[in-house]
Structures are given as structure tokens and as C-alpha cells.
Backbone as a ProteinNet text record, in pm:
[ID]
protein_1_A
[PRIMARY]
MNERVLSEIEVLIIEDDPRIAEINRRFIEKVDGFTVCAIATNEFEAKLQLDVLRPPLVVLDVYFPDTDGLTLLSFIKQHYPGTDVIMLTAAKEAETVVQAVRAGVFDFIVKPLIFERLRATLEEYARFRRQVTTWQEEQSTVEQSEIDSLIQSAGTGRMAGNGVGELWAKGIDKVTCDKVLDLLNRRGEVTTGTVGIELGMSRSTARRYLEYLVESGDAHHDQVYGTVGRPERIYRRQRRDA
[TERTIARY]
-834	-797.2	-893.5	-930.5	-1013.5	-974.7	-1069.4	-987.2	-911.7	-904.7	-832.3	-732.2	-759.3	-571.3	-486.2	-571.5	-516	-434.1	-534.9	-416.6	-323.9	-372.6	-266.4	-138.5	-39.6	62.9	138.3	302.3	319.9	475.3	540	637.4	711.9	926	989.3	1019.2	1118.2	1194.7	1276.3	1327	1499.5	1583.6	1582.2	1605.9	1707.6	1880.4	1959.4	1889.9	1868.5	1804.8	1623.9	1644	1527.3	1520.2	1413.9	1288.1	1274.1	1300.4	1302.5	1211.8	1273.8	1157.3	1058.4	1049.6	888.5	814.8	830.6	743.3	726.9	826.6	715.3	661.4	723.4	647.6	496.1	440.3	328.5	249.4	362.1	242.9	207.3	273.5	281.7	96.9	99.5	-19.4	-98.4	-133.2	-221.6	-245.8	-198.9	-275.6	-339.5	-490.2	-512.5	-500.6	-462.5	-419.7	-270.3	-219.5	-66	-18.6	24.7	83.5	295.2	370.6	513	508.9	642.2	656.5	828.4	856.5	982.5	1050.5	1150.6	1247.1	1412.5	1435.2	1613	1691.6	1777.5	1873.6	1996	2041.4	2155.2	2132.6	2281.8	2273.6	2216	2283.1	2325.7	2162.3	2050.7	1918.3	1881.1	1919.1	1782.5	1842	1910.1	1921.2	1886.1	1918.9	1800	1651.3	1682.5	1460.2	1432.8	1465.4	1462	1409.7	1546.7	1549.5	1443	1428.3	1315.5	1186.5	1154.3	1014.4	948.3	1000.3	1039.5	926.6	892	843.4	798.9	616.6	628.8	725.1	682.5	772.3	799.6	931.9	1066.8	1070.8	1065	1064.5	1199.3	1279.2	1406.6	1467	1582.3	1674.8	1814.5	1879.7	1914.8	2098.1	2061.4	2195.8	2249	2301.5	2352.8	2512.6	2525.6	2664.5	2744	2739.1	2795.9	2772.4	2708.4	2676	2583.2	2539.7	2390.9	2343.3	2180.8	2079.3	2043.2	2161.3	2200.9	2207.9	2323.2	2388.8	2309	2179.8	2067	1959.5	1943.5	1810	1919.9	2093.3	2038.6	2071	2084	2120.4	1929.6	1880.4	1694	1700.3	1700.7	1576.3	1703.7	1817.1	1914.1	1782.9	1800.5	1770.2	1653.9	1555.2	1410.8	1378.3	1358.8	1249.6	1090.2	1025.7	947.1	896.4	1010.4	1059.1	1013.6	925.7	938.8	1049.3	1036.1	1134.4	1020.4	1055.1	1089.8	1136.2	1150.9	1362.1	1326.3	1351.6	1346.2	1445.4	1469.1	1595.5	1631.6	1699.2	1794.7	1810.2	1851.7	1953.5	1884.9	1867.3	1836.9	1926.1	2039.1	2133.2	2074.9	2046.1	2015.4	2059.3	2210.2	2267.7	2168	2166.4	2136.6	1966.4	1851.2	1780.6	1782.5	1884.9	1872.3	1942.1	2013	2061.6	1923.9	1854.7	1758.2	1674.9	1635.9	1544	1584	1673.2	1764.5	1752.9	1707.4	1807.9	1611.6	1590	1397.2	1273.1	1367.6	1311.8	1113.6	1020	852.2	891.7	950.1	909.3	990.2	1015.8	1137.7	1119.7	1091.3	1000.2	1160.5	1170.9	1267.1	1240.6	1253.3	1240.9	1259.5	1278.6	1122.1	1026.6	933.3	857.6	705.7	599.5	473.5	427.4	294.4	228.1	176.7	129.1	-48.8	93.8	200	258.4	282.8	322.6	371.5	222.7	130.3	-34.6	-40.3	-56	-65.4	-30.3	153.8	252.3	168.4	99.5	100.5	-53	-111.3	-213.8	-248.8	-156.3	-91.9	-33.2	47.3	116.4	25.4	-87.5	-199.7	-302.8	-257.5	-363.9	-235.3	-157.9	-94.8	-48.7	-43.2	-56.3	-149.2	-232.8	-372.3	-429.2	-380.6	-377.5	-308.1	-166	-42.7	-117.9	-168	-224.7	-333.1	-417.7	-546.9	-505.1	-334.7	-271.8	-167.2	-196.8	-185	-175.8	-352.8	-396.6	-534.1	-587.2	-664	-732.8	-562.5	-566.5	-467.8	-489.8	-352.3	-364.5	-414.6	-429.1	-421	-366	-406	-435.8	-508.9	-481	-450	-384.1	-296.9	-348.1	-513.4	-508.4	-499.8	-493.6	-469.5	-231.1	-187.8	-40.7	-4.1	-129	-95.3	-146.3	-223.9	-272.5	-175.8	-102	9.2	159.1	239.9	318.9	362.6	161.8	127.3	177.9	162.3	171.2	265	366.5	488.5	524.4	535.5	622.2	662.7	753.9	836.1	862.6	830.1	820.1	672.4	633.1	448.4	375.3	323.6	201.7	72.5	77	56.8	-95.6	-127.5	-323.2	-430.1	-515.9	-650.5	-690.2	-701.9	-765.3	-839.9	-1026.2	-1085.5	-991.3	-992.1	-853.7	-752.4	-695.5	-636.6	-624.9	-753.2	-780.1	-867.3	-972.5	-944.2	-844.4	-753	-656.9	-549.7	-630.6	-537.5	-736.7	-816.3	-868.3	-962.4	-1016.5	-1173.6	-1216.7	-1376.1	-1443.1	-1559.8	-1558.8	-1726.7	-1888	-1863.3	-1971.7	-2001.6	-1844.8	-1950.2	-1928	-1834.2	-1830.2	-1942.6	-2005.3	-2173.4	-2198.6	-2240.7	-2315.4	-2262.1	-2141.1	-2116.8	-2183.7	-2124.6	-2203.7	-2358.8	-2414.3	-2594.2	-2611.2	-2531.1	-2565.2	-2528.9	-2401.4	-2437.3	-2489.6	-2546.7	-2647.4	-2839.4	-2824.4	-2951.7	-2934.8	-2775.5	-2816.8	-2727.4	-2683.1	-2608.8	-2533.1	-2481.6	-2354.9	-2350	-2226.1	-2201.2	-2034.1	-2033.7	-1892.8	-1797	-1679.3	-1647.2	-1720.7	-1682	-1906.8	-1988.2	-2089.8	-2180.1	-2192.1	-2058.2	-2083	-2058.5	-1973.5	-1906.4	-2043.1	-2119.4	-2263.7	-2329.6	-2393.5	-2469	-2436.9	-2250.2	-2316.6	-2161.4	-2169.6	-2095.9	-1903.6	-1873.4	-1719.7	-1681.7	-1561.5	-1454.8	-1435.4	-1383.8	-1398.1	-1263.5	-1158.6	-1079.5	-1081.5	-1217.2	-1246.5	-1313.1	-1360.2	-1569.8	-1397.4	-1341.6	-1262.6	-1141.7	-1091.2	-1078.1	-1139.4	-1356.5	-1399.6	-1444.2	-1475.7	-1517.6	-1328.6	-1270.7	-1128.4	-1164.1	-1167.9	-1204.6	-1297.4	-1422.8	-1473.8	-1475.2	-1390.2	-1369.7	-1207.3	-1123.9	-1056.9	-1091.9	-1201.6	-1309.8	-1361.2	-1388.5	-1420.9	-1688.3	-1679.4	-1763	-1843.5	-1709	-1784.2	-1678.6	-1683	-1597.8	-1598.4	-1464	-1547.8	-1468	-1495.1	-1470.4	-1424.7	-1243.9	-1240.4	-1349.5	-1392.6	-1429.6	-1480.4	-1419.8	-1407.6	-1483	-1470.5	-1608.8	-1550.9	-1690.4	-1681.8	-1503.3	-1448.9	-1313.5	-1198.5	-1132.4	-1126	-1049	-1092.5	-1042.2	-1062.3	-1061.2	-1077.1	-1162.4	-1247.4	-1321.8	-1346.1	-1371.4	-1420	-1540.8	-1619	-1741.1	-1753.3	-1819.3	-1840.5	-1961.2	-1912.9	-2050.4	-2042.3	-2191.6	-2167.9	-2132.5	-2081	-1981.7	-2122	-2112.3	-2273.6	-2140.5	-2204.3	-2122.3	-2194.9	-2237.4	-2239.4	-2307.2	-2435.3	-2491.7	-2426.9
1852.8	1718	1651.9	1479	1414	1389.6	1311.3	1287.1	1162.5	1043.6	962.8	999.8	1115.3	1103.5	1200.2	1206.9	1297.3	1166.3	1114.5	988.3	858.1	835.3	838.2	787.9	655.9	659.4	661.7	707.9	774	659.6	634.8	494	558.3	539.9	577.5	482.5	393.9	309.2	302.2	295	264.6	118.8	134.6	-9	45.6	-16.7	19.9	18.3	-92.8	-107	-41.5	11.8	56.8	26.6	-66.4	-159.2	-286.9	-355.1	-369.6	-253.6	-132.6	-43.3	-21.3	40.5	71.6	-90	-244.4	-350.7	-270	-247.7	-247.3	-153.9	-34.9	122.5	44.8	-42.4	-126.4	-135.6	-247.2	-334.5	-316.3	-127.3	-106.6	1.6	74	195.9	30.4	-41.3	-128	-114.4	-153.8	-149.5	-38	-67.1	121.8	114.5	311.4	374.5	360.9	331.1	345.2	432.4	477.3	599.7	661.5	574.9	591.4	784.9	807.8	970.7	990.6	865.6	927.2	765.5	745.8	635.1	674	671	617.6	513.2	553.6	440.3	444.5	529.5	512.2	553.7	626.8	569.4	748	860.8	989.1	1052.4	963.8	1000.3	967.9	821	831.1	890.8	957.4	1014.3	1143.4	1177.5	1370.7	1303.5	1187.1	1167.6	1187.6	1060.5	1135.5	1173.7	1321.9	1414.3	1571.4	1564.8	1625.9	1560.1	1458.8	1405.2	1373.2	1318.9	1232.4	1117.4	1061.9	915.1	856.9	848.8	732.8	597.4	578.5	449.9	432.3	337.5	233.9	170	155	-15.6	-8	-129.9	-89	-221.7	-167	-336.5	-336	-486	-489.3	-423.9	-505.2	-502.3	-335.1	-270.2	-99.7	-140	-58.5	-51.8	11.6	98.2	199.9	157.3	40.5	80.6	-102.4	-64	-204.8	-168.7	-200.7	-240	-204.4	-271.3	-229.7	-143.3	-108.9	59.5	141.2	144.7	253.1	237.9	131.3	115.9	136.1	119.9	231.1	365.1	390.9	574.1	569.2	531.3	577.4	543.6	481.9	456	554.5	587.7	675.7	814.2	887.6	970.5	991.2	903.3	931.9	837.1	882.8	726.4	697.2	788.6	768.5	703.3	746.1	605	476.9	426.6	281.3	155.9	60.7	42.6	-130.5	-170.2	-265.5	-409.7	-417.1	-457.2	-574.9	-571.7	-646.8	-698.1	-805.7	-899.4	-1018.6	-1052.2	-1235.9	-1327.8	-1183.1	-1303.8	-1368.3	-1522	-1572.6	-1627.6	-1502.1	-1527.4	-1553.2	-1585.6	-1582.4	-1453.9	-1432.3	-1337.1	-1166.9	-1206.5	-1069.4	-1009.3	-1153.2	-1197.2	-1113.8	-1133.5	-1113.3	-943.4	-922.7	-784.5	-702.9	-743.7	-638.1	-650.3	-707.4	-764.8	-679.4	-654.1	-579.9	-487.5	-403.7	-270.5	-223.3	-271.2	-200.8	-287.1	-335.2	-337.6	-443.6	-332.7	-392.2	-508.5	-520.6	-710.4	-707.4	-828.9	-871.9	-961.2	-919.5	-970.3	-986.3	-1204.2	-1221.9	-1268.3	-1226.8	-1179.4	-1357.4	-1360.1	-1309.2	-1281	-1061	-1038.9	-1086.3	-1142.9	-1229	-1086.4	-1041.7	-913.9	-946.5	-1123.5	-1112.3	-1130.3	-1144.9	-1165.2	-944.8	-915.3	-762.4	-680.7	-694.8	-661.7	-688.5	-827.1	-846.7	-790.3	-738.6	-719.6	-495.8	-480.4	-311.5	-254.9	-366.8	-384.8	-396.5	-504.7	-498.1	-388.6	-355.7	-143.7	-126.1	-84.4	57.9	11.4	-53	-71.8	-70.7	-66	-49.2	72.9	168.9	341.9	409.1	314.3	383.7	318.9	215.3	193.3	327.4	388.5	446.1	545.8	645.3	715.2	736.1	626.5	686.5	694.9	610.1	628.2	760.4	856.3	953.4	1026.1	1008.5	1197.6	1167.3	1054.1	1067.9	999.5	949.6	807.2	806.1	833	919.7	675	664.1	505.7	428.9	260.8	181	-9.4	-14.4	-149.6	-245.9	-359.7	-522.8	-568	-595.6	-629.4	-542.2	-446.4	-309.4	-365	-355.9	-362.7	-481.1	-598	-714.5	-698.9	-671.3	-600.6	-563.1	-382.6	-278.7	-417.6	-469.5	-586.4	-689.2	-761.6	-844.8	-785.2	-619.4	-626.5	-544.7	-511.8	-441.2	-617.2	-751.9	-780.8	-866.7	-881.5	-908.8	-1072.8	-1130.5	-1226.4	-1313	-1228.4	-1346.6	-1293.8	-1417.9	-1437.3	-1358.2	-1236.5	-1119.7	-1193.1	-1255.9	-1329.7	-1274.7	-1290.9	-1249	-1342.6	-1402.1	-1562.2	-1493	-1530.3	-1558	-1543.2	-1681.4	-1707.4	-1600.4	-1586.2	-1494	-1343.1	-1266.9	-1147.9	-1179.9	-1288.7	-1317.8	-1291.6	-1468	-1409.2	-1192.8	-1061.1	-968.9	-891	-960.3	-900.1	-858.9	-916.9	-917.5	-1057.6	-973.9	-1130.5	-1071.4	-1250.5	-1305.2	-1184.7	-1166.6	-1158.3	-993.1	-941.2	-802.4	-825.5	-836.3	-800.2	-764.8	-876.7	-898.1	-808.1	-754.4	-637.2	-481.7	-475.5	-379	-362.9	-464.7	-433.2	-445.1	-506.4	-492.1	-329.1	-290.8	-159.6	-97.5	-63.8	17.3	-29.2	-140.2	-179.8	-71.8	-121.3	-26.8	111.4	226.3	332.8	397.3	396.3	412.6	438.3	522.9	584.4	601.3	538.3	590.1	644.6	690.4	717.6	586.8	622.8	529.4	546	748.2	710.6	710.8	656.7	681.2	453.9	391.9	290.5	225.9	305.3	309	342.7	408	472.8	381.5	270.9	194.6	28.1	65.6	-76.2	-137.7	18.9	-40.6	-17.5	4.3	48.1	165.3	128.5	227.2	293.7	414.4	489.8	386.1	365.8	277.6	148	32.7	-56.3	-61.4	70.3	54	70.7	194.9	178.5	87	-25.3	-74.3	-195.1	-244.7	-315.8	-210.4	-154.6	-81.9	-85.7	-37.8	-63.8	-129.6	-262.2	-445.4	-393.5	-382.7	-364	-306.7	-191	-177.6	-257.6	-336.3	-352.4	-521.7	-545.3	-646.1	-609.5	-502	-474.2	-452.6	-482.3	-453.7	-245	-277.7	-65.9	23.2	129.1	272	290.2	548.9	542.4	732.9	849.7	907.7	1012.7	1130.8	1163.2	1293	1363.9	1521.3	1612.4	1722.8	1791.2	1862.3	1795.7	1918.2	2021.1	2128.6	2273.9	2290.4	2210.4	2255.5	2247.3	2189.5	2120	2010.9	1954	1766.8	1667.9	1607.3	1546	1392.4	1328.1	1223.8	1187.6	1022	970.7	910.2	893.9	885.5	743	702.3	464.7	472.3	448.8	367.4	231.9	174.9	101.1	47.6	-42.9	-84.8	-88	-20.5	-104.3	-191.8	-329.8	-417.4	-451.4	-379	-458.8	-649.2	-585.8	-801.7	-799.7
-1136.1	-1089.4	-976.4	-998.3	-956.2	-829.8	-762.8	-649.6	-670.3	-726.6	-805.7	-820.4	-948.5	-929.1	-804.1	-759.4	-574.2	-482.4	-502.2	-401.2	-494.4	-567.1	-635.7	-615.3	-539.4	-499	-584	-534.7	-752.1	-666.5	-829.8	-778.1	-859.7	-814.6	-868.6	-887.7	-1027.3	-1105.5	-1087.5	-1024.9	-1018.1	-1047.2	-1261	-1317.5	-1393.4	-1461.2	-1571	-1684.9	-1665.7	-1824.8	-1930.7	-1988.1	-2043.2	-2023.1	-2122.6	-2168.2	-2070.8	-1943.6	-1811.5	-1745.1	-1735.1	-1714.3	-1776.9	-1854.7	-1913.2	-1888.2	-1947.9	-1862	-1712.3	-1612.3	-1488.7	-1511.3	-1607.3	-1560.7	-1592.9	-1688.1	-1734.7	-1663.1	-1557.9	-1496.8	-1402.5	-1305.4	-1220.8	-1299.6	-1315	-1351.9	-1403.4	-1457.1	-1479.8	-1339	-1186.8	-1070.6	-980.9	-1029.9	-953.3	-840.4	-799.2	-766	-775.9	-894.5	-883.6	-976.9	-979.1	-1130.2	-1086	-1217.4	-1240.3	-1249.9	-1123.9	-1151	-1241.5	-1196.3	-1304	-1309.9	-1381.9	-1491.9	-1372.7	-1329.7	-1340.4	-1287.6	-1461.8	-1449.9	-1461.7	-1351.1	-1281.3	-1180.7	-1080.9	-873.2	-934.4	-1037.2	-1048.5	-1051.9	-1164.1	-1193.4	-1046.7	-1023.1	-879.2	-759.3	-737.7	-613.6	-697	-782.5	-846.4	-840	-853.6	-842.6	-732.6	-652.2	-505.9	-480.7	-461.8	-363.3	-419	-579.8	-659.6	-620.2	-612	-566.3	-457.4	-377.8	-248.1	-282.1	-306.2	-390.2	-312.9	-218.1	-159.7	-123.1	-247.7	-338	-397.6	-434	-508.6	-489.7	-604.5	-726.7	-753.9	-708.9	-690.9	-768.8	-876.5	-893	-797.4	-798	-646.8	-853.4	-995	-951.2	-1106	-1099.5	-1139.3	-1213.3	-1334	-1342.3	-1246.9	-1174.6	-1113.9	-952.8	-874.1	-808.2	-807.1	-651.9	-649.3	-559	-564.3	-517.8	-404.4	-325.9	-158.5	-135.8	-159.3	-196.4	-152.1	-302.3	-276.1	-235.2	-148.8	-54.2	82.4	157.7	232.9	212.1	105.9	134.4	135.4	31.3	23.8	250.5	233.4	423.4	523.1	525.2	603.7	543.7	420.4	365.6	360.1	293.7	284	394.7	474	567.6	553.4	449.5	467.8	341.2	231.9	141.1	202.4	89.3	89.5	-28.9	-22.5	-162.6	-175.5	-326.6	-331	-397.8	-417.2	-453.4	-541.2	-738.8	-739.6	-833.1	-850	-895	-940.9	-1070.8	-1050.4	-986.9	-876.7	-776.9	-720	-605.6	-546.7	-415.5	-435.6	-348.9	-200.7	-76.8	58.2	136.7	158.5	175.1	145.1	-5.3	-121.9	10.7	4.3	87.1	239.3	259.7	485.2	466.8	358.6	383.6	312.5	242.4	191.5	291	428.9	545.1	598.3	640.2	777.5	697.1	579.7	558.5	521.1	558.3	547.7	458.7	397.5	233.6	274.6	197.3	221	134	66.8	-66.8	-145.4	-200.4	-261.6	-368.8	-500.1	-554.2	-691	-735.5	-788.7	-921.9	-991.2	-1155.9	-1219.8	-1380.7	-1436.4	-1398.3	-1335	-1274.2	-1365.3	-1219.2	-1267.8	-1276.2	-1315.2	-1273.1	-1172.1	-1166.3	-1054.7	-915.8	-940.8	-793.2	-754.5	-817.3	-859.2	-771.3	-892.7	-851.7	-659.3	-624.8	-500.4	-432.4	-438.6	-281.4	-338.6	-499.9	-493.2	-418.9	-408.5	-332.8	-220.3	-153.7	3.1	62.9	30.8	-21.8	-2.7	-69.2	-111.5	64.9	120.9	280.3	348.8	346.1	426	468	378	301	445.6	377.2	421.5	531.5	596.4	772.7	853.5	843.3	851.7	863.7	713.6	722	842	902.7	931.4	1054.6	1090.1	1271.4	1249.2	1148.1	1183.2	1176.5	1085.5	1128.3	1132.3	1215.9	1351.6	1433.7	1521.7	1615.3	1677	1812.5	1906.3	1955.4	1976.4	1998.7	1887.4	1918.4	1826	1921.7	1843.6	1936	1854.1	1981.9	1925	1793.7	1766.7	1611.6	1536	1550.7	1439.1	1397.6	1499.8	1513.9	1449.5	1481.3	1419.6	1300.7	1188.4	1083.1	1023.4	1045.6	1021.9	934.4	1114.7	1012.7	1003.5	940.4	861.1	687.2	749.5	582.7	586.5	676.9	600.6	589.9	653.5	681.5	435.2	526.3	331	378.8	235.7	140.9	194.8	195.8	255.7	102.3	112.4	-5.5	-8.4	-108	-72.7	-120.8	-116	-190.5	-112.1	-105.7	23.8	21	24.9	94.1	256.8	203.7	290.7	494.6	527.1	624.9	647.8	564.7	615	651.9	599	589.1	788.2	800.4	991.1	985.6	1022.8	1116	1150.1	1023.6	1000.1	1101.9	1226.7	1270.8	1220.8	1085.4	1094.6	1107.4	1211.2	1259.5	1167.2	1081.4	964.9	1027.1	1166	1228.1	1192.2	1280.4	1294.5	1138.5	1049.2	948.8	809.1	851.7	799.5	877.7	959.1	1026.7	979.5	959.6	866.5	763.2	678.1	568.2	564	656.3	684.5	675.9	726.5	810.6	678.1	567.9	466.3	366.6	309.4	275.5	377.8	439.8	473.8	496.2	488.9	514.2	322.8	287.9	160.9	127.5	242	271.3	485.5	535.9	660.8	657.2	759.8	822.7	938.1	968.6	1086.8	1198.7	1198.5	1355.7	1347.1	1310.3	1272.7	1263	1204.3	1227.9	1381.5	1468.5	1535.2	1638.5	1634.3	1755.4	1660.7	1561.6	1563.8	1607	1550.6	1620.9	1701.5	1868.9	1926.8	1913.6	1814.3	1857.6	1786	1854.4	1851.7	1671.1	1663.4	1503.8	1430.4	1515.7	1436	1402.7	1456.9	1477.2	1377.6	1359.6	1171.5	1106.1	1156	985.2	959.7	1006.7	922	886.9	942.5	864.7	721.7	746.5	671.7	509.7	563.4	457.9	394.1	490.6	398	339.5	351.6	260.4	117.3	63.9	4.3	-86.1	18.7	-6.9	-68	-27.1	-95	-233.7	-215.4	-325.2	-277.6	-135.9	-170	-135.6	-162.3	-72.5	-201.8	-127.1	-206.6	-160	-83.1	-59.2	-20.3	-100.9	-113	11.4	-19.2	70	83.5	150.2	212.6	325.9	275.6	411.1	534.1	626.8	656.1	777.9	792.6	819.6	866.2	945.6	982.8	893.9	753.1	697	712	835.5	841.1	731.4	708.1	571.7	616.5	624.1	625	531	539.6	454.4	463.2	352.9	353.6	241.5	260.9	233.1	170.9	85.7	-8.4	-74.7	-42.9	-131.6	-280.2	-356	-493.3	-504.3	-662.2	-688.4	-865.8	-842.8	-897.5	-1002.7	-1190.3	-1253.9	-1225.2	-1336.1	-1426.7	-1473.5
[MASK]
++++++++++++++++++++++++++++++++++++++++++++++++++++++++++++++++++++++++++++++++++++++++++++++++++++++++++++++++++++++++++++++++++++++++++++++++++++++++++++++++++++++++++++++++++++++++++++++++++++++++++++++++++++++++++++++++++++++++++++++++++

């Protein structure tokens, strides 16, 4: 099994209409880094799949014949706090949105589902998970700019497009970013440690800029394991086809 498959984010779809569920599956799997691990069409199947698969992400509809999505959302947050939820619904009632936000939904998308909107949310979610994983595996402290960036990613109702101005607002400075990219161009491959030493910044700051370069398509990374088995990411310049 290759590294790409190992790093894919598994998604459980909870949708009572099998046809819509299949459309959602196709949309989700068109986004690089995501795979659908199962589809549940009722409350029983949903709870069974949650218990067996423990997926990191659920795409959840609001209306079901035997329950409702808000009830399932509360159940997920109570019993599976490590699972995040994106809600899809044809409803636009303000109270439904408010309840979903208060319950901790990652995003709330109104049907009919537009692929570009879903893709933007999934890409933002992937960035959110990368940052959380970095904190859990490599950092004991965090900087304010990192906290701001994480909260912005996890915020509900954002427009998930990544314009330049939005990215600079997330703690990315253009001058520093250009220096990191220049170093990557000269070295061919770098780690957070080498960037930190060369440019005089912390590993966590280096990681944030390198992950931005990955997100923007200027770099890619591979996961490697050192002599003691601790994972480390090697960042390489992304080759662009002419």
C-alpha cells in the first residue's frame, strides 16, 4: 500500500437517499486525499459504522425517516469526539444552522450540493487535520498565529477559497514565504529542521510555511521514519508539467 493511500482521510456518508449518497461519494472521492469508507442510510447503520470504523470525518444529512441529523450530530460529538462532521441539507432554517454550529459542526453546506463548494471545504479540512496532527505529534507549545489559523480553519460558514489575501491573514508573510520557497528551490528537499536553522525560525513556523507551499501546489511532502521510528516529513519542490 502506498503512502498516498495510507494518508487518505476516510469519510463516512450518512444519507437516507442512496442515489444522493452515491453522488456525494463520487464528489468526495474526486478530491485528492479523501476516500469514502462506508455509506449509512439510516440511524442503525450510522451508529454501527461509527462504532466499527471510527472515521475522522462524517458527511451528514439533516433529515431521516427514523431520526434527524442534529440528533445524530449530538450523538457523534458525545460518543466520538475525535470525529468531525460536515452537514448537508436542503433546509435553510436559521435555528437548524445555529444548533449545528453550537453542537460543533465543522461546516454546513446547503443543497443542491455544488462540487466546488464541497471541494473547498474538504481541502480546508485536510489543512486543519494536518495542523492538528502536527501539534499532537511534534509540538508542546503553539504560537498565537497558529491558533488563529486553526480556529479560522475550523470556523463554520467560511468561504473556503484560498485567495492570497486570506492566506496572508492566516499568518503567512509573503517575504518569509518567498525565502522558504527560495531555499526549497536551492536545496531540492528540506525538513522543518533545516528550514528553521537556515532561516532562523522555529520548527513550527517552518512547518506552517512548508504546508502552505504544499497547499498552494509549489511543494509536496513524503513521510519518512528516522532511526528511532519517529515520523518526519521531507518537503520537495513540486514539478509542474510544461
